[in-house]
PDB file of C-alpha atoms and ligand atoms in Angstrom:
ATOM      1  CA  UNK Z   1     -37.551 -93.494 163.761  1.00 93.00           C
ATOM      2  CA  UNK Z   2     -40.026 -90.902 164.920  1.00 98.00           C
ATOM      3  CA  UNK Z   3     -39.839 -87.560 166.714  1.00 98.00           C
ATOM      4  CA  UNK Z   4     -42.017 -86.084 169.434  1.00 98.00           C
ATOM      5  CA  UNK Z   5     -42.112 -82.763 171.276  1.00 98.00           C
ATOM      6  CA  UNK Z   6     -41.608 -82.878 175.033  1.00 99.00           C
ATOM      7  CA  UNK Z   7     -42.011 -80.064 177.555  1.00 99.00           C
ATOM      8  CA  UNK Z   8     -40.735 -80.281 181.119  1.00 99.00           C
ATOM      9  CA  UNK Z   9     -43.292 -78.040 182.823  1.00 98.00           C
ATOM     10  CA  UNK Z  10     -42.640 -75.322 185.452  1.00 98.00           C
ATOM     11  CA  UNK Z  11     -43.262 -77.728 188.382  1.00 99.00           C
ATOM     12  CA  UNK Z  12     -40.198 -79.688 187.182  1.00 99.00           C
ATOM     13  CA  UNK Z  13     -37.832 -76.724 186.798  1.00 98.00           C
ATOM     14  CA  UNK Z  14     -39.027 -75.222 190.124  1.00 98.00           C
ATOM     15  CA  UNK Z  15     -38.166 -78.425 192.031  1.00 98.00           C
ATOM     16  CA  UNK Z  16     -34.832 -78.911 190.199  1.00 98.00           C
ATOM     17  CA  UNK Z  17     -36.008 -82.197 188.654  1.00 98.00           C
ATOM     18  CA  UNK Z  18     -34.845 -81.593 185.072  1.00 98.00           C
ATOM     19  CA  UNK Z  19     -32.084 -84.193 185.332  1.00 98.00           C
ATOM     20  CA  UNK Z  20     -34.296 -86.730 187.107  1.00 98.00           C
ATOM     21  CA  UNK Z  21     -36.926 -86.517 184.351  1.00 98.00           C
ATOM     22  CA  UNK Z  22     -34.284 -86.617 181.609  1.00 98.00           C
ATOM     23  CA  UNK Z  23     -32.888 -89.794 183.165  1.00 98.00           C
ATOM     24  CA  UNK Z  24     -36.319 -91.443 182.753  1.00 98.00           C
ATOM     25  CA  UNK Z  25     -36.437 -90.284 179.129  1.00 98.00           C
ATOM     26  CA  UNK Z  26     -32.971 -91.555 178.253  1.00 98.00           C
ATOM     27  CA  UNK Z  27     -33.566 -94.910 179.977  1.00 98.00           C
ATOM     28  CA  UNK Z  28     -36.637 -95.379 177.755  1.00 97.00           C
ATOM     29  CA  UNK Z  29     -34.884 -95.630 174.425  1.00 94.00           C
ATOM     30  CA  UNK Z  30     -35.597 -91.982 173.573  1.00 98.00           C
ATOM     31  CA  UNK Z  31     -32.785 -89.635 172.549  1.00 98.00           C
ATOM     32  CA  UNK Z  32     -32.928 -85.925 173.407  1.00 98.00           C
ATOM     33  CA  UNK Z  33     -31.893 -84.484 170.021  1.00 98.00           C
ATOM     34  CA  UNK Z  34     -32.776 -80.839 170.847  1.00 98.00           C
ATOM     35  CA  UNK Z  35     -33.316 -79.075 174.149  1.00 98.00           C
ATOM     36  CA  UNK Z  36     -33.646 -75.533 175.484  1.00 98.00           C
ATOM     37  CA  UNK Z  37     -34.833 -73.852 178.663  1.00 98.00           C
ATOM     38  CA  UNK Z  38     -37.165 -70.936 177.989  1.00 98.00           C
ATOM     39  CA  UNK Z  39     -39.672 -68.693 179.722  1.00 98.00           C
ATOM     40  CA  UNK Z  40     -42.970 -68.844 177.807  1.00 98.00           C
ATOM     41  CA  UNK Z  41     -45.022 -65.692 177.453  1.00 98.00           C
ATOM     42  CA  UNK Z  42     -48.759 -65.970 178.125  1.00 98.00           C
ATOM     43  CA  UNK Z  43     -49.388 -65.413 174.412  1.00 98.00           C
ATOM     44  CA  UNK Z  44     -47.073 -68.278 173.461  1.00 98.00           C
ATOM     45  CA  UNK Z  45     -48.719 -70.622 175.991  1.00 98.00           C
ATOM     46  CA  UNK Z  46     -52.181 -69.713 174.684  1.00 98.00           C
ATOM     47  CA  UNK Z  47     -51.036 -70.299 171.115  1.00 98.00           C
ATOM     48  CA  UNK Z  48     -49.393 -73.626 171.951  1.00 98.00           C
ATOM     49  CA  UNK Z  49     -52.519 -74.908 173.773  1.00 97.00           C
ATOM     50  CA  UNK Z  50     -54.998 -73.312 171.324  1.00 96.00           C
ATOM     51  CA  UNK Z  51     -56.662 -76.718 170.692  1.00 95.00           C
ATOM     52  CA  UNK Z  52     -57.834 -76.617 174.328  1.00 96.00           C
ATOM     53  CA  UNK Z  53     -59.141 -73.030 174.294  1.00 96.00           C
ATOM     54  CA  UNK Z  54     -62.782 -74.076 174.827  1.00 97.00           C
ATOM     55  CA  UNK Z  55     -61.923 -76.306 177.793  1.00 97.00           C
ATOM     56  CA  UNK Z  56     -62.675 -75.166 181.356  1.00 97.00           C
ATOM     57  CA  UNK Z  57     -59.026 -75.600 182.387  1.00 97.00           C
ATOM     58  CA  UNK Z  58     -57.549 -73.559 179.507  1.00 98.00           C
ATOM     59  CA  UNK Z  59     -56.872 -70.286 181.367  1.00 98.00           C
ATOM     60  CA  UNK Z  60     -55.495 -71.986 184.480  1.00 98.00           C
ATOM     61  CA  UNK Z  61     -53.289 -74.241 182.367  1.00 98.00           C
ATOM     62  CA  UNK Z  62     -51.827 -71.302 180.417  1.00 98.00           C
ATOM     63  CA  UNK Z  63     -51.299 -69.325 183.641  1.00 98.00           C
ATOM     64  CA  UNK Z  64     -49.478 -72.308 185.155  1.00 98.00           C
ATOM     65  CA  UNK Z  65     -47.243 -72.769 182.096  1.00 98.00           C
ATOM     66  CA  UNK Z  66     -45.814 -69.254 182.559  1.00 98.00           C
ATOM     67  CA  UNK Z  67     -45.162 -69.524 186.319  1.00 98.00           C
ATOM     68  CA  UNK Z  68     -41.527 -70.434 185.621  1.00 98.00           C
ATOM     69  CA  UNK Z  69     -39.155 -71.709 182.964  1.00 98.00           C
ATOM     70  CA  UNK Z  70     -39.937 -74.789 180.885  1.00 99.00           C
ATOM     71  CA  UNK Z  71     -37.530 -77.095 179.073  1.00 99.00           C
ATOM     72  CA  UNK Z  72     -38.655 -77.855 175.525  1.00 99.00           C
ATOM     73  CA  UNK Z  73     -37.164 -80.901 173.844  1.00 98.00           C
ATOM     74  CA  UNK Z  74     -37.289 -82.971 170.694  1.00 99.00           C
ATOM     75  CA  UNK Z  75     -37.153 -86.690 171.443  1.00 99.00           C
ATOM     76  CA  UNK Z  76     -36.328 -89.306 168.821  1.00 98.00           C
ATOM     77  CA  UNK Z  77     -36.777 -93.063 168.845  1.00 98.00           C
ATOM     78  CA  UNK Z  78     -38.829 -95.987 167.621  1.00 98.00           C
ATOM     79  CA  UNK Z  79     -42.493 -95.135 168.005  1.00 98.00           C
ATOM     80  CA  UNK Z  80     -41.432 -92.013 169.937  1.00 98.00           C
ATOM     81  CA  UNK Z  81     -44.914 -90.443 170.224  1.00 98.00           C
ATOM     82  CA  UNK Z  82     -46.605 -93.446 171.844  1.00 98.00           C
ATOM     83  CA  UNK Z  83     -43.468 -94.566 173.685  1.00 98.00           C
ATOM     84  CA  UNK Z  84     -43.122 -91.185 175.388  1.00 98.00           C
ATOM     85  CA  UNK Z  85     -46.817 -91.063 176.305  1.00 98.00           C
ATOM     86  CA  UNK Z  86     -46.378 -94.460 177.987  1.00 98.00           C
ATOM     87  CA  UNK Z  87     -43.297 -93.182 179.836  1.00 98.00           C
ATOM     88  CA  UNK Z  88     -45.211 -90.019 180.907  1.00 98.00           C
ATOM     89  CA  UNK Z  89     -48.255 -91.889 182.261  1.00 98.00           C
ATOM     90  CA  UNK Z  90     -51.881 -90.765 182.420  1.00 98.00           C
ATOM     91  CA  UNK Z  91     -52.754 -87.040 182.400  1.00 98.00           C
ATOM     92  CA  UNK Z  92     -54.039 -87.319 185.978  1.00 98.00           C
ATOM     93  CA  UNK Z  93     -51.133 -88.608 188.119  1.00 98.00           C
ATOM     94  CA  UNK Z  94     -53.670 -90.365 190.372  1.00 98.00           C
ATOM     95  CA  UNK Z  95     -54.438 -92.656 187.414  1.00 98.00           C
ATOM     96  CA  UNK Z  96     -50.855 -93.012 186.166  1.00 98.00           C
ATOM     97  CA  UNK Z  97     -49.092 -96.372 186.261  1.00 98.00           C
ATOM     98  CA  UNK Z  98     -46.303 -96.964 188.746  1.00 97.00           C
ATOM     99  CA  UNK Z  99     -42.883 -96.035 187.407  1.00 97.00           C
ATOM    100  CA  UNK Z 100     -44.203 -93.357 185.042  1.00 98.00           C
ATOM    101  CA  UNK Z 101     -42.949 -89.765 185.188  1.00 98.00           C
ATOM    102  CA  UNK Z 102     -46.335 -88.364 186.179  1.00 98.00           C
ATOM    103  CA  UNK Z 103     -46.956 -90.996 188.878  1.00 98.00           C
ATOM    104  CA  UNK Z 104     -43.547 -90.353 190.416  1.00 98.00           C
ATOM    105  CA  UNK Z 105     -43.152 -86.577 189.947  1.00 98.00           C
ATOM    106  CA  UNK Z 106     -46.438 -84.812 189.088  1.00 98.00           C
ATOM    107  CA  UNK Z 107     -48.050 -82.546 191.661  1.00 98.00           C
ATOM    108  CA  UNK Z 108     -51.592 -82.503 190.182  1.00 98.00           C
ATOM    109  CA  UNK Z 109     -53.574 -83.017 186.972  1.00 97.00           C
ATOM    110  CA  UNK Z 110     -52.557 -79.491 185.948  1.00 97.00           C
ATOM    111  CA  UNK Z 111     -48.964 -79.433 187.259  1.00 98.00           C
ATOM    112  CA  UNK Z 112     -48.328 -82.839 185.716  1.00 98.00           C
ATOM    113  CA  UNK Z 113     -44.627 -82.367 184.968  1.00 98.00           C
ATOM    114  CA  UNK Z 114     -44.490 -83.167 181.248  1.00 98.00           C
ATOM    115  CA  UNK Z 115     -46.125 -82.640 177.896  1.00 98.00           C
ATOM    116  CA  UNK Z 116     -45.791 -85.049 174.972  1.00 98.00           C
ATOM    117  CA  UNK Z 117     -47.272 -84.763 171.491  1.00 98.00           C
ATOM    118  CA  UNK Z 118     -50.335 -86.947 170.876  1.00 98.00           C
ATOM    119  CA  UNK Z 119     -49.697 -87.848 167.208  1.00 98.00           C
ATOM    120  CA  UNK Z 120     -46.896 -87.735 164.645  1.00 98.00           C
ATOM    121  CA  UNK Z 121     -48.772 -84.965 162.800  1.00 98.00           C
ATOM    122  CA  UNK Z 122     -49.060 -82.810 165.917  1.00 97.00           C
ATOM    123  CA  UNK Z 123     -45.444 -83.598 166.831  1.00 98.00           C
ATOM    124  CA  UNK Z 124     -44.257 -82.020 163.575  1.00 98.00           C
ATOM    125  CA  UNK Z 125     -46.395 -78.916 164.217  1.00 98.00           C
ATOM    126  CA  UNK Z 126     -45.281 -78.633 167.853  1.00 98.00           C
ATOM    127  CA  UNK Z 127     -41.586 -79.168 167.054  1.00 98.00           C
ATOM    128  CA  UNK Z 128     -41.665 -76.379 164.468  1.00 98.00           C
ATOM    129  CA  UNK Z 129     -43.390 -74.128 167.050  1.00 98.00           C
ATOM    130  CA  UNK Z 130     -40.205 -74.179 169.177  1.00 98.00           C
ATOM    131  CA  UNK Z 131     -37.285 -75.323 167.004  1.00 98.00           C
ATOM    132  CA  UNK Z 132     -35.699 -74.643 163.645  1.00 98.00           C
ATOM    133  CA  UNK Z 133     -34.182 -77.646 161.821  1.00 96.00           C
ATOM    134  CA  UNK Z 134     -30.711 -76.194 162.572  1.00 97.00           C
ATOM    135  CA  UNK Z 135     -31.307 -76.657 166.298  1.00 98.00           C
ATOM    136  CA  UNK Z 136     -32.199 -80.357 165.972  1.00 98.00           C
ATOM    137  CA  UNK Z 137     -29.171 -82.636 165.846  1.00 96.00           C
ATOM    138  CA  UNK Z 138     -30.146 -86.284 165.529  1.00 91.00           C
TER     139      UNK Z 138
HETATM  140  P1  LIG B 201     -50.131 -83.020 177.382  1.00 81.05           P
HETATM  141  O1  LIG B 201     -50.895 -82.478 176.199  1.00 81.05           O
HETATM  142  O2  LIG B 201     -49.647 -81.936 178.325  1.00 81.05           O
HETATM  143  O3  LIG B 201     -49.071 -83.986 176.997  1.00 81.05           O
HETATM  144  P2  LIG B 201     -52.262 -84.862 177.838  1.00 81.05           P
HETATM  145  O4  LIG B 201     -52.267 -85.063 176.360  1.00 81.05           O
HETATM  146  O5  LIG B 201     -52.137 -86.048 178.729  1.00 81.05           O
HETATM  147  O6  LIG B 201     -51.126 -83.851 178.283  1.00 81.05           O
HETATM  148  P3  LIG B 201     -54.469 -83.048 177.422  1.00 81.05           P
HETATM  149  O7  LIG B 201     -55.859 -83.555 177.457  1.00 81.05           O
HETATM  150  O8  LIG B 201     -53.840 -82.746 176.112  1.00 81.05           O
HETATM  151  O9  LIG B 201     -53.558 -84.070 178.275  1.00 81.05           O
HETATM  152  O10 LIG B 201     -54.407 -81.762 178.344  1.00 81.05           O
HETATM  153  C1  LIG B 201     -53.328 -80.870 178.245  1.00 81.05           C
HETATM  154  C2  LIG B 201     -52.904 -80.448 179.629  1.00 81.05           C
HETATM  155  O11 LIG B 201     -53.975 -79.741 180.238  1.00 81.05           O
HETATM  156  C3  LIG B 201     -52.611 -81.595 180.605  1.00 81.05           C
HETATM  157  O12 LIG B 201     -51.300 -82.082 180.521  1.00 81.05           O
HETATM  158  C4  LIG B 201     -52.849 -80.940 181.943  1.00 81.05           C
HETATM  159  O13 LIG B 201     -51.712 -80.177 182.337  1.00 81.05           O
HETATM  160  C5  LIG B 201     -53.990 -79.993 181.631  1.00 81.05           C
HETATM  161  N1  LIG B 201     -55.277 -80.606 181.967  1.00 81.05           N
HETATM  162  C6  LIG B 201     -55.933 -81.574 181.291  1.00 81.05           C
HETATM  163  N2  LIG B 201     -57.101 -81.890 181.882  1.00 81.05           N
HETATM  164  C7  LIG B 201     -57.203 -81.078 182.972  1.00 81.05           C
HETATM  165  C8  LIG B 201     -58.159 -80.899 184.006  1.00 81.05           C
HETATM  166  N3  LIG B 201     -59.295 -81.620 184.025  1.00 81.05           N
HETATM  167  N4  LIG B 201     -57.915 -79.958 184.945  1.00 81.05           N
HETATM  168  C9  LIG B 201     -56.790 -79.214 184.923  1.00 81.05           C
HETATM  169  N5  LIG B 201     -55.831 -79.332 183.976  1.00 81.05           N
HETATM  170  C10 LIG B 201     -56.030 -80.249 183.023  1.00 81.05           C
HETATM  171 MG1  LIG B 202     -52.294 -83.454 174.938  1.00 81.05          MG
END
């Protein structure tokens, strides 16, 4: 069993696709063991994406992440980190496999519908950024 942090990005909440994306998650052997809808502040977005602060897209990405509510989630399952990244599809929806969340829902490489942790180590850091242990019910 492994945990990963998922974020349904503002393009998902704006288009009322929270349930449609969650259906993909739950059909993929991942359990949503914590979930909340929040409005990120610009400071929080910049802190969350701090690893990308030198990248050209950093400011636009942070601006996008505060354009509307996000749904932050903890997902649990076998090999949850890699499993969820497979379910999400490639960062650029144009390169994402058919049947993936990003291929089917993403608007662009920036508004690409979902975030998923990229390693078990980062998952633990990202989960504790948003959730206390009391809020996670496996
Ligand atoms: P995430 O971390 O959101 O799960 P990822 O690991 O597939 O996505 P990263 O390289 O970590 O991709 O980039 C983080 C986010 O930054 C992407 O999800 C996307 O929203 C945005 N992003 C990445 N590359 C670009 C780009 N070239 N132009 C615009 N936005 C980008
Ligand atoms: Mg990433």
